[in-house]
Short mmCIF file of C-alpha atoms in Angstrom, two decimals:
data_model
loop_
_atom_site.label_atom_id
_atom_site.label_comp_id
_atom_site.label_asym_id
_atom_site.label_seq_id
_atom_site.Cartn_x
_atom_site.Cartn_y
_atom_site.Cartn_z
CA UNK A 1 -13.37 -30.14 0.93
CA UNK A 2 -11.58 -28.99 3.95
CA UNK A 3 -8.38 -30.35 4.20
CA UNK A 4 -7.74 -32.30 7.70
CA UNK A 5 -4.21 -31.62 9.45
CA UNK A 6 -1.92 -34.81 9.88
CA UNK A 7 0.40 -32.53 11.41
CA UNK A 8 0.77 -33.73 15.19
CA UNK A 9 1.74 -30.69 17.67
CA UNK A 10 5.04 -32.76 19.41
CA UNK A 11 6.10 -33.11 15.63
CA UNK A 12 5.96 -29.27 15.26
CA UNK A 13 9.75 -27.69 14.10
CA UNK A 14 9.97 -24.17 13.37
CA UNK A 15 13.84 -24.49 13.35
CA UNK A 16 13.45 -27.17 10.48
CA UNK A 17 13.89 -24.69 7.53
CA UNK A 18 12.13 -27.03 4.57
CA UNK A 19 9.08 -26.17 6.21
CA UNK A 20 9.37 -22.70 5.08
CA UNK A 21 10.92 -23.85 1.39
CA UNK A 22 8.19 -25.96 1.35
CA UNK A 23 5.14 -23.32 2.02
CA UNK A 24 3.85 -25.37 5.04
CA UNK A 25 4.42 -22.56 7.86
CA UNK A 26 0.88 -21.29 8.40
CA UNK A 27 -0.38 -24.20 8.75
CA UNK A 28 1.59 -25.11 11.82
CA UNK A 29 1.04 -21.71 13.36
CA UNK A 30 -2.58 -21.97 12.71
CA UNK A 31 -2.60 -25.47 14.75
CA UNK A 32 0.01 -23.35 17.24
CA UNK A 33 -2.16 -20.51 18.04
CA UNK A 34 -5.60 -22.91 18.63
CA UNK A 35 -3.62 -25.64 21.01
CA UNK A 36 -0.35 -24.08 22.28
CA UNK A 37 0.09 -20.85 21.81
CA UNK A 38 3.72 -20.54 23.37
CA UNK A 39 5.15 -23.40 22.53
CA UNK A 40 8.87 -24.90 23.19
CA UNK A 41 10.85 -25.36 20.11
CA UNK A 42 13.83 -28.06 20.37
CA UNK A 43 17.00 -27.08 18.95
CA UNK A 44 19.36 -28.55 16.24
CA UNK A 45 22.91 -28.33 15.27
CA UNK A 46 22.27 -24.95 14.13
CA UNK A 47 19.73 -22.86 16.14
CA UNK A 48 19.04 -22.93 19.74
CA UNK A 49 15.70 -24.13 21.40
CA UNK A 50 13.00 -21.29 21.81
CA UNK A 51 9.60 -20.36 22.46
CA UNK A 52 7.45 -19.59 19.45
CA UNK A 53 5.05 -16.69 20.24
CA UNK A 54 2.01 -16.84 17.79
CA UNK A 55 -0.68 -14.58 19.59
CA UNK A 56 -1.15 -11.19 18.80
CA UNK A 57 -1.77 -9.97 22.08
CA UNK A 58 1.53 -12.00 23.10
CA UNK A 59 3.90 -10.46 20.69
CA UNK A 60 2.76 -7.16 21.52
CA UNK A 61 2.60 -7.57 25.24
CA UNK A 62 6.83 -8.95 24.53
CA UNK A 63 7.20 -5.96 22.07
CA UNK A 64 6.26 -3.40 24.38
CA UNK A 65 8.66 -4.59 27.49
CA UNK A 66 11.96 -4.21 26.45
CA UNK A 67 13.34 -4.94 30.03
CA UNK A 68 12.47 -8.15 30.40
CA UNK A 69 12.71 -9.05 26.24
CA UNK A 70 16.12 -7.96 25.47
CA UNK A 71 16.99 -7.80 21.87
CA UNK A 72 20.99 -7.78 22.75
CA UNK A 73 21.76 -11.44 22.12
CA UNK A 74 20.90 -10.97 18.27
CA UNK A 75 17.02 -11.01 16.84
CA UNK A 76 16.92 -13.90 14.53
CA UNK A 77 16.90 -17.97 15.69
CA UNK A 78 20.40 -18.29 14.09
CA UNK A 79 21.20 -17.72 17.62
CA UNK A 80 23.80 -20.57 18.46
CA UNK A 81 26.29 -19.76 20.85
CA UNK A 82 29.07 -21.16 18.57
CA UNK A 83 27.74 -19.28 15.81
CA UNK A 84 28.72 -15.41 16.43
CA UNK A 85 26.91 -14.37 13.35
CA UNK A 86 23.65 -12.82 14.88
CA UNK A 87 25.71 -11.53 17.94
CA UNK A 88 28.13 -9.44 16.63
CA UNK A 89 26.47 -6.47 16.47
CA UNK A 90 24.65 -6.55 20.27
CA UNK A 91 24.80 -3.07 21.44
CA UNK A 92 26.46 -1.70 17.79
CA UNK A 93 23.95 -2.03 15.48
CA UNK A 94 20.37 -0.29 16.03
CA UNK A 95 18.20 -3.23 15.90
CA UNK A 96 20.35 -5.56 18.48
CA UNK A 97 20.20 -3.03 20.66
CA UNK A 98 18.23 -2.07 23.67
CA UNK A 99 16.77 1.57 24.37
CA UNK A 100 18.72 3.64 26.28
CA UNK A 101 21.18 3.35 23.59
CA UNK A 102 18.88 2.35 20.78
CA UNK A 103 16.74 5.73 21.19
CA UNK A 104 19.74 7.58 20.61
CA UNK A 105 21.27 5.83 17.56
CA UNK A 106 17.41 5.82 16.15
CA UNK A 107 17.46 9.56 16.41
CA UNK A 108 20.41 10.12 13.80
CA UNK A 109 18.79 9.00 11.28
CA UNK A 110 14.45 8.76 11.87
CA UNK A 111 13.81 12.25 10.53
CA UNK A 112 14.69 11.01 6.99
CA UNK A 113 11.67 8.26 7.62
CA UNK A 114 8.87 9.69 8.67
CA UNK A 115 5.76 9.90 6.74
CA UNK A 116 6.51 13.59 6.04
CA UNK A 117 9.76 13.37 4.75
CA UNK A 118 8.61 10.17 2.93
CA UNK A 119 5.92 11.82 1.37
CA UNK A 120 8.39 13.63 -0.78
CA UNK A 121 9.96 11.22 -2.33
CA UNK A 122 7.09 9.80 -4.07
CA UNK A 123 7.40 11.51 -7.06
CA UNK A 124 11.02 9.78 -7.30
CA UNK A 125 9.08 6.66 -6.28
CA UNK A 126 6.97 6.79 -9.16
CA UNK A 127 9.87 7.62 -11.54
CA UNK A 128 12.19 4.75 -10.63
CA UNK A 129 8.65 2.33 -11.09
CA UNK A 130 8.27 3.04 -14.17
CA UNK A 131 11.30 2.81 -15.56
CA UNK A 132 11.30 -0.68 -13.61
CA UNK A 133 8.06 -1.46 -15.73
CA UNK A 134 9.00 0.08 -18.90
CA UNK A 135 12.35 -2.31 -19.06
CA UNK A 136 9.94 -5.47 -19.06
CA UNK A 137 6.60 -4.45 -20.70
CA UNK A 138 7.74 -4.81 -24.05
CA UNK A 139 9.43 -8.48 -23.21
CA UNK A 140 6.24 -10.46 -22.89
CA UNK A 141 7.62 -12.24 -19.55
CA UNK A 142 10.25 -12.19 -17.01
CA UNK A 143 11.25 -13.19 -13.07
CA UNK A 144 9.12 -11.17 -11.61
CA UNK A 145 11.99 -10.70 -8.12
CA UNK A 146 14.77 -9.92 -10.14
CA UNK A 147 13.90 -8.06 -12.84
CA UNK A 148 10.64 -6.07 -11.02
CA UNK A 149 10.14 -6.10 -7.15
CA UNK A 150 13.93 -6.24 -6.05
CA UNK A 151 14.58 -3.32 -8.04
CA UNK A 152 12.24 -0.50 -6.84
CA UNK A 153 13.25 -1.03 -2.93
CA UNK A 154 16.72 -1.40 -3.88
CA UNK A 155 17.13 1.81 -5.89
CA UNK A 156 15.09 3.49 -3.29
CA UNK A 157 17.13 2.92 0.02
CA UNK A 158 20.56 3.12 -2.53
CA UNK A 159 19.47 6.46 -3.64
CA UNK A 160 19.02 7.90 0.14
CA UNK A 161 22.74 5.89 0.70
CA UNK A 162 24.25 7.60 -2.02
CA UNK A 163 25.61 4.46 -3.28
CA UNK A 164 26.32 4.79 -7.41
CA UNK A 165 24.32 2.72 -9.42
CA UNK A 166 26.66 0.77 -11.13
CA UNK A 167 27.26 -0.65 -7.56
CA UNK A 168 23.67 -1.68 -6.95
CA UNK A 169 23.28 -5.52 -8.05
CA UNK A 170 26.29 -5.86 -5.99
CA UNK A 171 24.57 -4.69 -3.18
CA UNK A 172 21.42 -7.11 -4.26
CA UNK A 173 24.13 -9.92 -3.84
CA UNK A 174 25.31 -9.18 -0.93
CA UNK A 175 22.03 -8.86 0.93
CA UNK A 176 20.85 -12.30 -0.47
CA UNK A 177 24.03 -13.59 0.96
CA UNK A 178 23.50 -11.94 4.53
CA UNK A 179 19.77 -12.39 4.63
CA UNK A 180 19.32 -15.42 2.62
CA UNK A 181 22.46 -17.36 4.27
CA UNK A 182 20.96 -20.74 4.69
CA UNK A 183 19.76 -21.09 1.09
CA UNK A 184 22.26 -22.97 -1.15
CA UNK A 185 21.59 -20.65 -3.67
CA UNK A 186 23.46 -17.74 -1.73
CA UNK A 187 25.85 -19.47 -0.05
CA UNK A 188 29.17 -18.42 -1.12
CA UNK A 189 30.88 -20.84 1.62
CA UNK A 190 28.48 -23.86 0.19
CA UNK A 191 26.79 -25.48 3.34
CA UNK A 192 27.98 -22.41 5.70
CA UNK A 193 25.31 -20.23 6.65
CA UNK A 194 27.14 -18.46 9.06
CA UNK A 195 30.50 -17.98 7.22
CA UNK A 196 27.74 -16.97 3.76
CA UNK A 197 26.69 -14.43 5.85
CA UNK A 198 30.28 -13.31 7.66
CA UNK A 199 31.52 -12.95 4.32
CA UNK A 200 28.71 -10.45 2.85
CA UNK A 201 29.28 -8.34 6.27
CA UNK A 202 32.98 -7.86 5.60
CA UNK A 203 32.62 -7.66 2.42
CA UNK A 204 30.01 -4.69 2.82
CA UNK A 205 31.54 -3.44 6.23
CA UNK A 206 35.32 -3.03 3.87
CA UNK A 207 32.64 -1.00 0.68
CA UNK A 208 30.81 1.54 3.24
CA UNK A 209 34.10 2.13 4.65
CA UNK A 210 35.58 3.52 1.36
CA UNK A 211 32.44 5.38 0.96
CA UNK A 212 32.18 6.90 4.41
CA UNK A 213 36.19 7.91 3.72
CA UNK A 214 34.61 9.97 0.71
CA UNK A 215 32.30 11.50 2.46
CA UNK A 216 34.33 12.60 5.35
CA UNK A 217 36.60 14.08 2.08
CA UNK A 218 33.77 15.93 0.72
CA UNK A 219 30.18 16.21 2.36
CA UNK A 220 27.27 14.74 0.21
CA UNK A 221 23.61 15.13 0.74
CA UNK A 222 23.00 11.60 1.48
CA UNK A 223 22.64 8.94 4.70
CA UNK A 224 26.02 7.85 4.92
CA UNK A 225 27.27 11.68 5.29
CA UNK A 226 24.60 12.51 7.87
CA UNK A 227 26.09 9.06 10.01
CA UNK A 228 29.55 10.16 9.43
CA UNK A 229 29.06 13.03 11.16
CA UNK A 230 26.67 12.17 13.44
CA UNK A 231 26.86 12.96 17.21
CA UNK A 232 25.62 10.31 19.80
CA UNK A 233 25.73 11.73 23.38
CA UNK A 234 29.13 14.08 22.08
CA UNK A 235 30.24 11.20 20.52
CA UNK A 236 30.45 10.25 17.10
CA UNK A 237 29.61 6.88 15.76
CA UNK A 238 33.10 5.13 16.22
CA UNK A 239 33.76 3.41 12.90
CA UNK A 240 32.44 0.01 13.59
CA UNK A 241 29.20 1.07 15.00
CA UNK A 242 29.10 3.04 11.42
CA UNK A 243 29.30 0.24 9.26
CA UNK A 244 26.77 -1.86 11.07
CA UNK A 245 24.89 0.90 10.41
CA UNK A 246 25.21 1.20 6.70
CA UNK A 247 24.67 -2.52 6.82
CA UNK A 248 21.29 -2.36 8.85
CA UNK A 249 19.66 0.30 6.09
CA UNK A 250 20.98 -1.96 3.13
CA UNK A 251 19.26 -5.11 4.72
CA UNK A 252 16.55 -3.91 5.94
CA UNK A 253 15.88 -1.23 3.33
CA UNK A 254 15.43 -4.06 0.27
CA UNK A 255 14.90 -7.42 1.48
CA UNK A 256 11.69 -7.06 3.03
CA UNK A 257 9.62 -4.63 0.61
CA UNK A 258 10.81 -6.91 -2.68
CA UNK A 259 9.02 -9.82 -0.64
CA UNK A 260 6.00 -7.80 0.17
CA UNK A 261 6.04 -6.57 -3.20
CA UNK A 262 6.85 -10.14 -4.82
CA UNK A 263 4.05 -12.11 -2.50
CA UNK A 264 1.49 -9.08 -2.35
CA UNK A 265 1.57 -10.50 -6.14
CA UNK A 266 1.28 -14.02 -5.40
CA UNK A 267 -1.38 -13.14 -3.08
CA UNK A 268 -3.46 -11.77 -5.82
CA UNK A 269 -2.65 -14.54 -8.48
CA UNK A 270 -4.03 -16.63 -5.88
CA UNK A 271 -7.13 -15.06 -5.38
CA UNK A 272 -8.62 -13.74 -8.75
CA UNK A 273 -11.82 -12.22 -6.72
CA UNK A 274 -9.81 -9.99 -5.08
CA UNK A 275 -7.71 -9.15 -7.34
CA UNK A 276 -10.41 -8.09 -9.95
CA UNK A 277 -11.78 -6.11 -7.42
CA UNK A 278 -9.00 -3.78 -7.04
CA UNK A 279 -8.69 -3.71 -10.49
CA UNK A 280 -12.15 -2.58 -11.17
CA UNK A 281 -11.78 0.02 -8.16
CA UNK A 282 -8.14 1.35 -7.66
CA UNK A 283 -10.09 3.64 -4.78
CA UNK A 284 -8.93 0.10 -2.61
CA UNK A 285 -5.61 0.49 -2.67
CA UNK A 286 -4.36 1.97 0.32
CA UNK A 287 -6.74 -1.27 1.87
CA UNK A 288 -4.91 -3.26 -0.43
CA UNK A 289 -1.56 -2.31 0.53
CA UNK A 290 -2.01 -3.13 4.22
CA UNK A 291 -3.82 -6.07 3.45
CA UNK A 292 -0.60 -7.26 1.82
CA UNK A 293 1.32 -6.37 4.60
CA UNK A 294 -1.01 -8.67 6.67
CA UNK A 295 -0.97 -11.45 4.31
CA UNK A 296 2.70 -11.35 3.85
CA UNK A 297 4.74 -10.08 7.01
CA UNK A 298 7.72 -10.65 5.27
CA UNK A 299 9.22 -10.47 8.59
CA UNK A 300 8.95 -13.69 10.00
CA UNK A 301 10.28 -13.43 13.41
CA UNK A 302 12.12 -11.39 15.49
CA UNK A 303 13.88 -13.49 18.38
CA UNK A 304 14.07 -11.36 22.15
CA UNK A 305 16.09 -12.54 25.17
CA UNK A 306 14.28 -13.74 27.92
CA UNK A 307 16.35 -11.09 30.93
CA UNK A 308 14.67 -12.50 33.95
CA UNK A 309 12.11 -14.82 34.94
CA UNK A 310 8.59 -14.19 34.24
CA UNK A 311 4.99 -15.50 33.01
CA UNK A 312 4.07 -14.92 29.60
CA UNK A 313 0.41 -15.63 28.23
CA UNK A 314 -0.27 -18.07 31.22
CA UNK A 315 3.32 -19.27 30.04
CA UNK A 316 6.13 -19.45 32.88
CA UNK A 317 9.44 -18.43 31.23
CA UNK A 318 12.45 -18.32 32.68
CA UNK A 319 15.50 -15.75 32.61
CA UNK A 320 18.75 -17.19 29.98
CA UNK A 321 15.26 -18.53 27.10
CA UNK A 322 14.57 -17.47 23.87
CA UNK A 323 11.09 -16.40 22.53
CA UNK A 324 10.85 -15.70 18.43
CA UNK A 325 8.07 -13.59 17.69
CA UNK A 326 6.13 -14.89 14.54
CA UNK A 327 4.66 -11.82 13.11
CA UNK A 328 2.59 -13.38 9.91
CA UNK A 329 1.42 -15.72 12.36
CA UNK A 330 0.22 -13.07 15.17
CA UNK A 331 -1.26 -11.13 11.52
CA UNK A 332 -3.93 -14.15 11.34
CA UNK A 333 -4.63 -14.60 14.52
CA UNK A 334 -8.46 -15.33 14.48
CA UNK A 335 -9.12 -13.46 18.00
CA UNK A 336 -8.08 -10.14 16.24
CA UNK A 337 -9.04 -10.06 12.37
CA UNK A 338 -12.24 -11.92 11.29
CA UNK A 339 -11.88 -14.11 8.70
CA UNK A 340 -7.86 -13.94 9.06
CA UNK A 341 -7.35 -16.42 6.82
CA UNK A 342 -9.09 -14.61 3.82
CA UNK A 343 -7.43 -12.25 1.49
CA UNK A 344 -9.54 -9.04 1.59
CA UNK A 345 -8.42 -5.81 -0.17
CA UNK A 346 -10.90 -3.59 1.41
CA UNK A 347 -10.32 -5.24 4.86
CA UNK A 348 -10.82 -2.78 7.71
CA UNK A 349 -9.67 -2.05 10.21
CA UNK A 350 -6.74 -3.88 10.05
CA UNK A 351 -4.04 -3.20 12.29
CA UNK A 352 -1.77 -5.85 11.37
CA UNK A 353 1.86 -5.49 13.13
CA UNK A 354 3.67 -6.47 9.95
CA UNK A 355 6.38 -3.97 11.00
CA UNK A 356 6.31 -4.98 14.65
CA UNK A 357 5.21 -2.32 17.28
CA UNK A 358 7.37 -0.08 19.70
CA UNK A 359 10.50 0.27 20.21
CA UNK A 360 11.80 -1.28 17.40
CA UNK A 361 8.62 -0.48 15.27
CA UNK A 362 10.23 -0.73 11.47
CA UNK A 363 11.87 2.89 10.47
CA UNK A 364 11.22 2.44 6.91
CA UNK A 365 7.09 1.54 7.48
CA UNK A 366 6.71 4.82 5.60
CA UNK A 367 8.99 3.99 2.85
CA UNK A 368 7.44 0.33 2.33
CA UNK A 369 3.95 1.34 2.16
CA UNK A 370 4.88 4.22 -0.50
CA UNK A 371 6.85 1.80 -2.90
CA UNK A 372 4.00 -0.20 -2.57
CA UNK A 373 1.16 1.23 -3.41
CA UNK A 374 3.32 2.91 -6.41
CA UNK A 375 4.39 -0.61 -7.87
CA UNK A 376 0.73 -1.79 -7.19
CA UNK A 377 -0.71 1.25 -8.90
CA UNK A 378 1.68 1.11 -12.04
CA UNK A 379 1.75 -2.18 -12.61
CA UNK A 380 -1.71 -3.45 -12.18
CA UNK A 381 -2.55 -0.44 -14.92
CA UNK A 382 0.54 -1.50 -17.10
CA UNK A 383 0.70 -4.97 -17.21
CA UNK A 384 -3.55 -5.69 -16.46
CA UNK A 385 -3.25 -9.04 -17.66
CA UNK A 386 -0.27 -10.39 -15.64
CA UNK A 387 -0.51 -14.25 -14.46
CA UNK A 388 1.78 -16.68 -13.54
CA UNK A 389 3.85 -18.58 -15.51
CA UNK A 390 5.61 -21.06 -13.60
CA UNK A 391 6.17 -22.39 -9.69
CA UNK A 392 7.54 -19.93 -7.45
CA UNK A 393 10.97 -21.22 -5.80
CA UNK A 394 10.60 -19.95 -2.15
CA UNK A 395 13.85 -19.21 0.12
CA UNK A 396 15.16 -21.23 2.74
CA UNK A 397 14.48 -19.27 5.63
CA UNK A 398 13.18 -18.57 8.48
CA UNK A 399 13.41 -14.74 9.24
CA UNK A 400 13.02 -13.74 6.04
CA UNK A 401 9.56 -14.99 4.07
CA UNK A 402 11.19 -14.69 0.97
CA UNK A 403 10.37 -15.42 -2.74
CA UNK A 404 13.72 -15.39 -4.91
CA UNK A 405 11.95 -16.63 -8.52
CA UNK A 406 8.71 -16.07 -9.74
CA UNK A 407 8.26 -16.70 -13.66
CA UNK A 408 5.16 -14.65 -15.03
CA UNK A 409 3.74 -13.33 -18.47
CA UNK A 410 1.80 -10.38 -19.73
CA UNK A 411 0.70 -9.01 -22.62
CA UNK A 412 3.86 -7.30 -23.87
CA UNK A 413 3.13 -3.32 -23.98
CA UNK A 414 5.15 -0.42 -25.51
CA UNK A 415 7.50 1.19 -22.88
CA UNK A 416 5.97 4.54 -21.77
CA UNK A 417 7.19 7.22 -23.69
CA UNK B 1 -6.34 10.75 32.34
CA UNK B 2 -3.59 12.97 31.68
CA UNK B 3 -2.23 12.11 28.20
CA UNK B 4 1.58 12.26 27.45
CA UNK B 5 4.21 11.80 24.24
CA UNK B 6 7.09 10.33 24.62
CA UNK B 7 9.44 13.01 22.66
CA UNK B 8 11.80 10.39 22.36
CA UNK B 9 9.85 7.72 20.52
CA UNK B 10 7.36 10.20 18.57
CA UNK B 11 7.96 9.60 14.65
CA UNK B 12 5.04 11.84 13.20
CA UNK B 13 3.37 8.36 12.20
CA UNK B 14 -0.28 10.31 13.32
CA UNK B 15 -1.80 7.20 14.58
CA UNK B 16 -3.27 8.84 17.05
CA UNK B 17 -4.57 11.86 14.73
CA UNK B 18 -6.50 9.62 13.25
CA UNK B 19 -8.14 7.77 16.06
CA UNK B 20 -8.81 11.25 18.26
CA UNK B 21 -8.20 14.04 16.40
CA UNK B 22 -9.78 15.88 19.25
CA UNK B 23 -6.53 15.00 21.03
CA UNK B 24 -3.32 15.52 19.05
CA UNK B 25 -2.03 17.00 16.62
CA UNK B 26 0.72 16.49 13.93
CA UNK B 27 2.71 19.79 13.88
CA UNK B 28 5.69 20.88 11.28
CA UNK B 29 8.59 19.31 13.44
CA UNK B 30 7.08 15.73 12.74
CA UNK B 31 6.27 15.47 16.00
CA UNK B 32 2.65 14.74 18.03
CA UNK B 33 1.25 17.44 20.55
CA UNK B 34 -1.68 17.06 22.89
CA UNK B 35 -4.24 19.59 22.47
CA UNK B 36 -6.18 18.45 25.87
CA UNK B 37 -3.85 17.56 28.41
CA UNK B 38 -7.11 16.46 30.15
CA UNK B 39 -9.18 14.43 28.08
CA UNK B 40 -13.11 13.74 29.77
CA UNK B 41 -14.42 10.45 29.62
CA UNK B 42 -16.20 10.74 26.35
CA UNK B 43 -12.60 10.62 25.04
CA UNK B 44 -11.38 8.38 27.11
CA UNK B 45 -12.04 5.02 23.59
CA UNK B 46 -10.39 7.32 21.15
CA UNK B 47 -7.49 8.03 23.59
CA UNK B 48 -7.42 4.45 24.41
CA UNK B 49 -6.76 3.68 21.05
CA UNK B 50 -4.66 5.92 20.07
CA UNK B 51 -2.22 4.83 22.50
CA UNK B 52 -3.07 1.18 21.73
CA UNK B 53 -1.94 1.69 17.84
CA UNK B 54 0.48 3.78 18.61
CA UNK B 55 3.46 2.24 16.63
CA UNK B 56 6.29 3.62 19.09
CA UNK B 57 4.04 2.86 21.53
CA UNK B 58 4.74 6.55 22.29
CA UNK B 59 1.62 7.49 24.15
CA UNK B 60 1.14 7.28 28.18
CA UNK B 61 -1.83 7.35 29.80
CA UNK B 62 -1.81 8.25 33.21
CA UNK B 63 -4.70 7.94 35.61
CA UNK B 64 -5.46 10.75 38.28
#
């Protein structure tokens, strides 16, 4: 039976993060898009008041007109004024800042992401998964984040850094601290997100530095040796604008693919149809994949600055406002996919915008959609029989839609030899 | 319609290649080229979508 929403519109509060801890988000966008589609979010002690954008052809109408959006007062709703966290890199770190600027920063480094150059690290790809798979398969069970879909993405974008490998779980720490501030399991300054998250910046800002001071002794074919000496309009990067740099790639490069990875999962524990399916025909994968990224958009928002007064979507806003730009919501947006609230591995077309569109269109798309249709590929031929075994324990957040524990069990199989 | 990419924002993601094939190309250097400058109007949906999907949002179309 249909379930029937109690959930009244004025009670609506995306800035209340249990309601993403407590899986209830797409049901309140759902209600969103059909009776207000640009609706005014109160504030709290810790975020601002904004506009939640749930429309596809809103977000990408806001995406594409980076004039009037501005993405130089920060791009998440942790957006206090009191609370420099999501600030401090406006106009120093690629993704808080606007184009001119942000063409040229995106230029040092986008030839190592396109789907060319991506293309040739697959066979790396596929090298790192299995190892990933091989260390659990004979084990029976495990957490499925931790010990499977943290660690493909992680090695991946550490690998391109140049960052040794006994330093990667500290660099899994630290992004669960900067990304995953407002859960208490992260928080190193308990109740703090902001201070969680200033300490995992300096405490990454004062690592790349010693790294970029080794490259700068001795040249190495890796990212953080191409931004050392990069050159931005005859300038180099000064050293700050460096280390938000290094920061960016390390974010951005693991958090969101283990999630996609991790719920892509979920996804199919949760619908067996489906997931049979692809198992009976791995021909759907590449569907698969971006039906994942539909059904997942581990991206949950991206938050633009309102520069001067407009209308948006029949929706007067006004110059000084905040809009947050819910991706997984504009990704079942019933005016643009049929049936967008079915999980369909051969869906097509389907051009979700899971990694945003434009200017700031995600640099490591590419990347993501290799690692995974690799971990798909291995582990669904691997580990056929994996299933749940246990809740999942969802983070508190509302950027990132983020699964830190997920208990399952399989078969246990020989590593590969 | 005079098609145009944006050299700036072009990141080889062939978007367009796949909707008109007739229209661009992916070359060596990563990059998109238009093969007709001048599209006719039987081209005019695939163009339209190409610069729709685009994920830089790289194409422009220009009307004449």
């Amino acid at each position: 039976m249909a379930q029937v929403s109690s959930l009244r519109i004025e009670d609506v509060d995306l800035a209340n993060l249990d309601v993403f801890v407590q899986g209830r988000q797409h049901e309140i966008w759902r209600r969103l898009r059909a009776e207000e589609p640009i609706h005014w979010n109160p504030g709290n002690d810790r975020f601002i008041p904004f506009w939640s954008v749930t429309k596809y052809a809103d977000l990408i109408a806001v995406s594409r007109d980076t004039t009037t959006y501005s993405s130089q007062q920060g791009i998440s709703m942790a957006a206090n004024p009191a609370d420099p966290t999501t600030t401090v890199g406006a106009g120093k770190m690629m993704i808080i800042t606007d184009p001119p600027r942000h063409v040229r920063l995106r230029r040092l480094v986008n030839k190592g992401f396109t789907p060319r150059a991506t293309a040739l690290l697959e066979p790396s790809v596929r090298e790192i998964t299995r190892k990933i798979i091989d260390d659990v398969a004979p084990r029976g069970s495990c957490d499925f984040v931790t010990d499977v879909a943290a660690l493909l993405p992680l090695a991946v974008i550490c690998e391109m850094m140049g960052i040794p490998q006994e330093d990667w779980p500290m660099m899994f720490e630290l992004t669960n601290q900067g990304l995953g501030s407002e859960d208490p399991e992260y928080q190193t300054v308990p109740g703090s997100g902001p201070e969680t998250a200033a300490r995992s910046r300096r405490e990454m800002f004062a690592y790349f530095a010693r790294q970029a001071e080794e490259r700068r002794r001795e040249r190495r074919d890796d990212l953080v040796s191409v931004l050392v000496e990069s050159d931005v309009d005859g300038e180099s990067l000064s050293e700050e604008e460096l280390l938000f740099f290094c920061q960016l790639l390390i974010l951005a490069g693991n958090e969101t693919t283990r999630n996609a990875i991790s719920g892509g999962l979920l996804a199919l524990f949760e619908h067996p149809e489906q997931r049979a399916r692809l198992q009976h025909n791995p021909a759907l994968l590449t569907t698969a994949v971006e039906e994942i990224l539909r059904w997942t958009s581990p991206v949950a928002h991206m938050m633009r600055y309102v520069t001067r007064d407009t209308v948006l979507g029949g929706q007067p806003l006004r110059a000084g406002e905040r809009v947050l730009l819910w991706y997984p919501s504009a990704n079942r947006d019933e005016d643009v996919f049929p049936n967008a609230n079915q999980f369909d591995v051969g869906r097509t077309p389907n051009e979700h915008i899971a990694f945003g569109i434009g200017e700031h269109f995600c640099l490591g798309a590419s990347f993501a959609r290799l690692e995974l249709r690799v971990m798909f590929e291995m582990l669904l031929a691997r580990l056929p029989d994996i299933a749940p075994a246990g809740p999942v324990d969802r983070l508190r957040s509302g950027f990132i839609g983020g699964i830190k524990h997920m208990p399952v069990q399989f078969t246990p199989q020989p590593a590969s030899v | 319609m005079r098609v145009i990419v944006d050299r700036d924002r072009c990141e080889g993601n062939a978007r367009c290649v796949l909707a008109a094939p007739e229209v661009f190309e992916l070359r060596s250097d990563d990059q998109s080229y238009v093969l007709i400058e001048h599209p006719g109007e039987d081209l005019r949906p695939k163009v339209e979508e190409a610069a729709r999907f685009c994920p830089r949002q790289a194409i422009s179309l220009i009307e004449e």
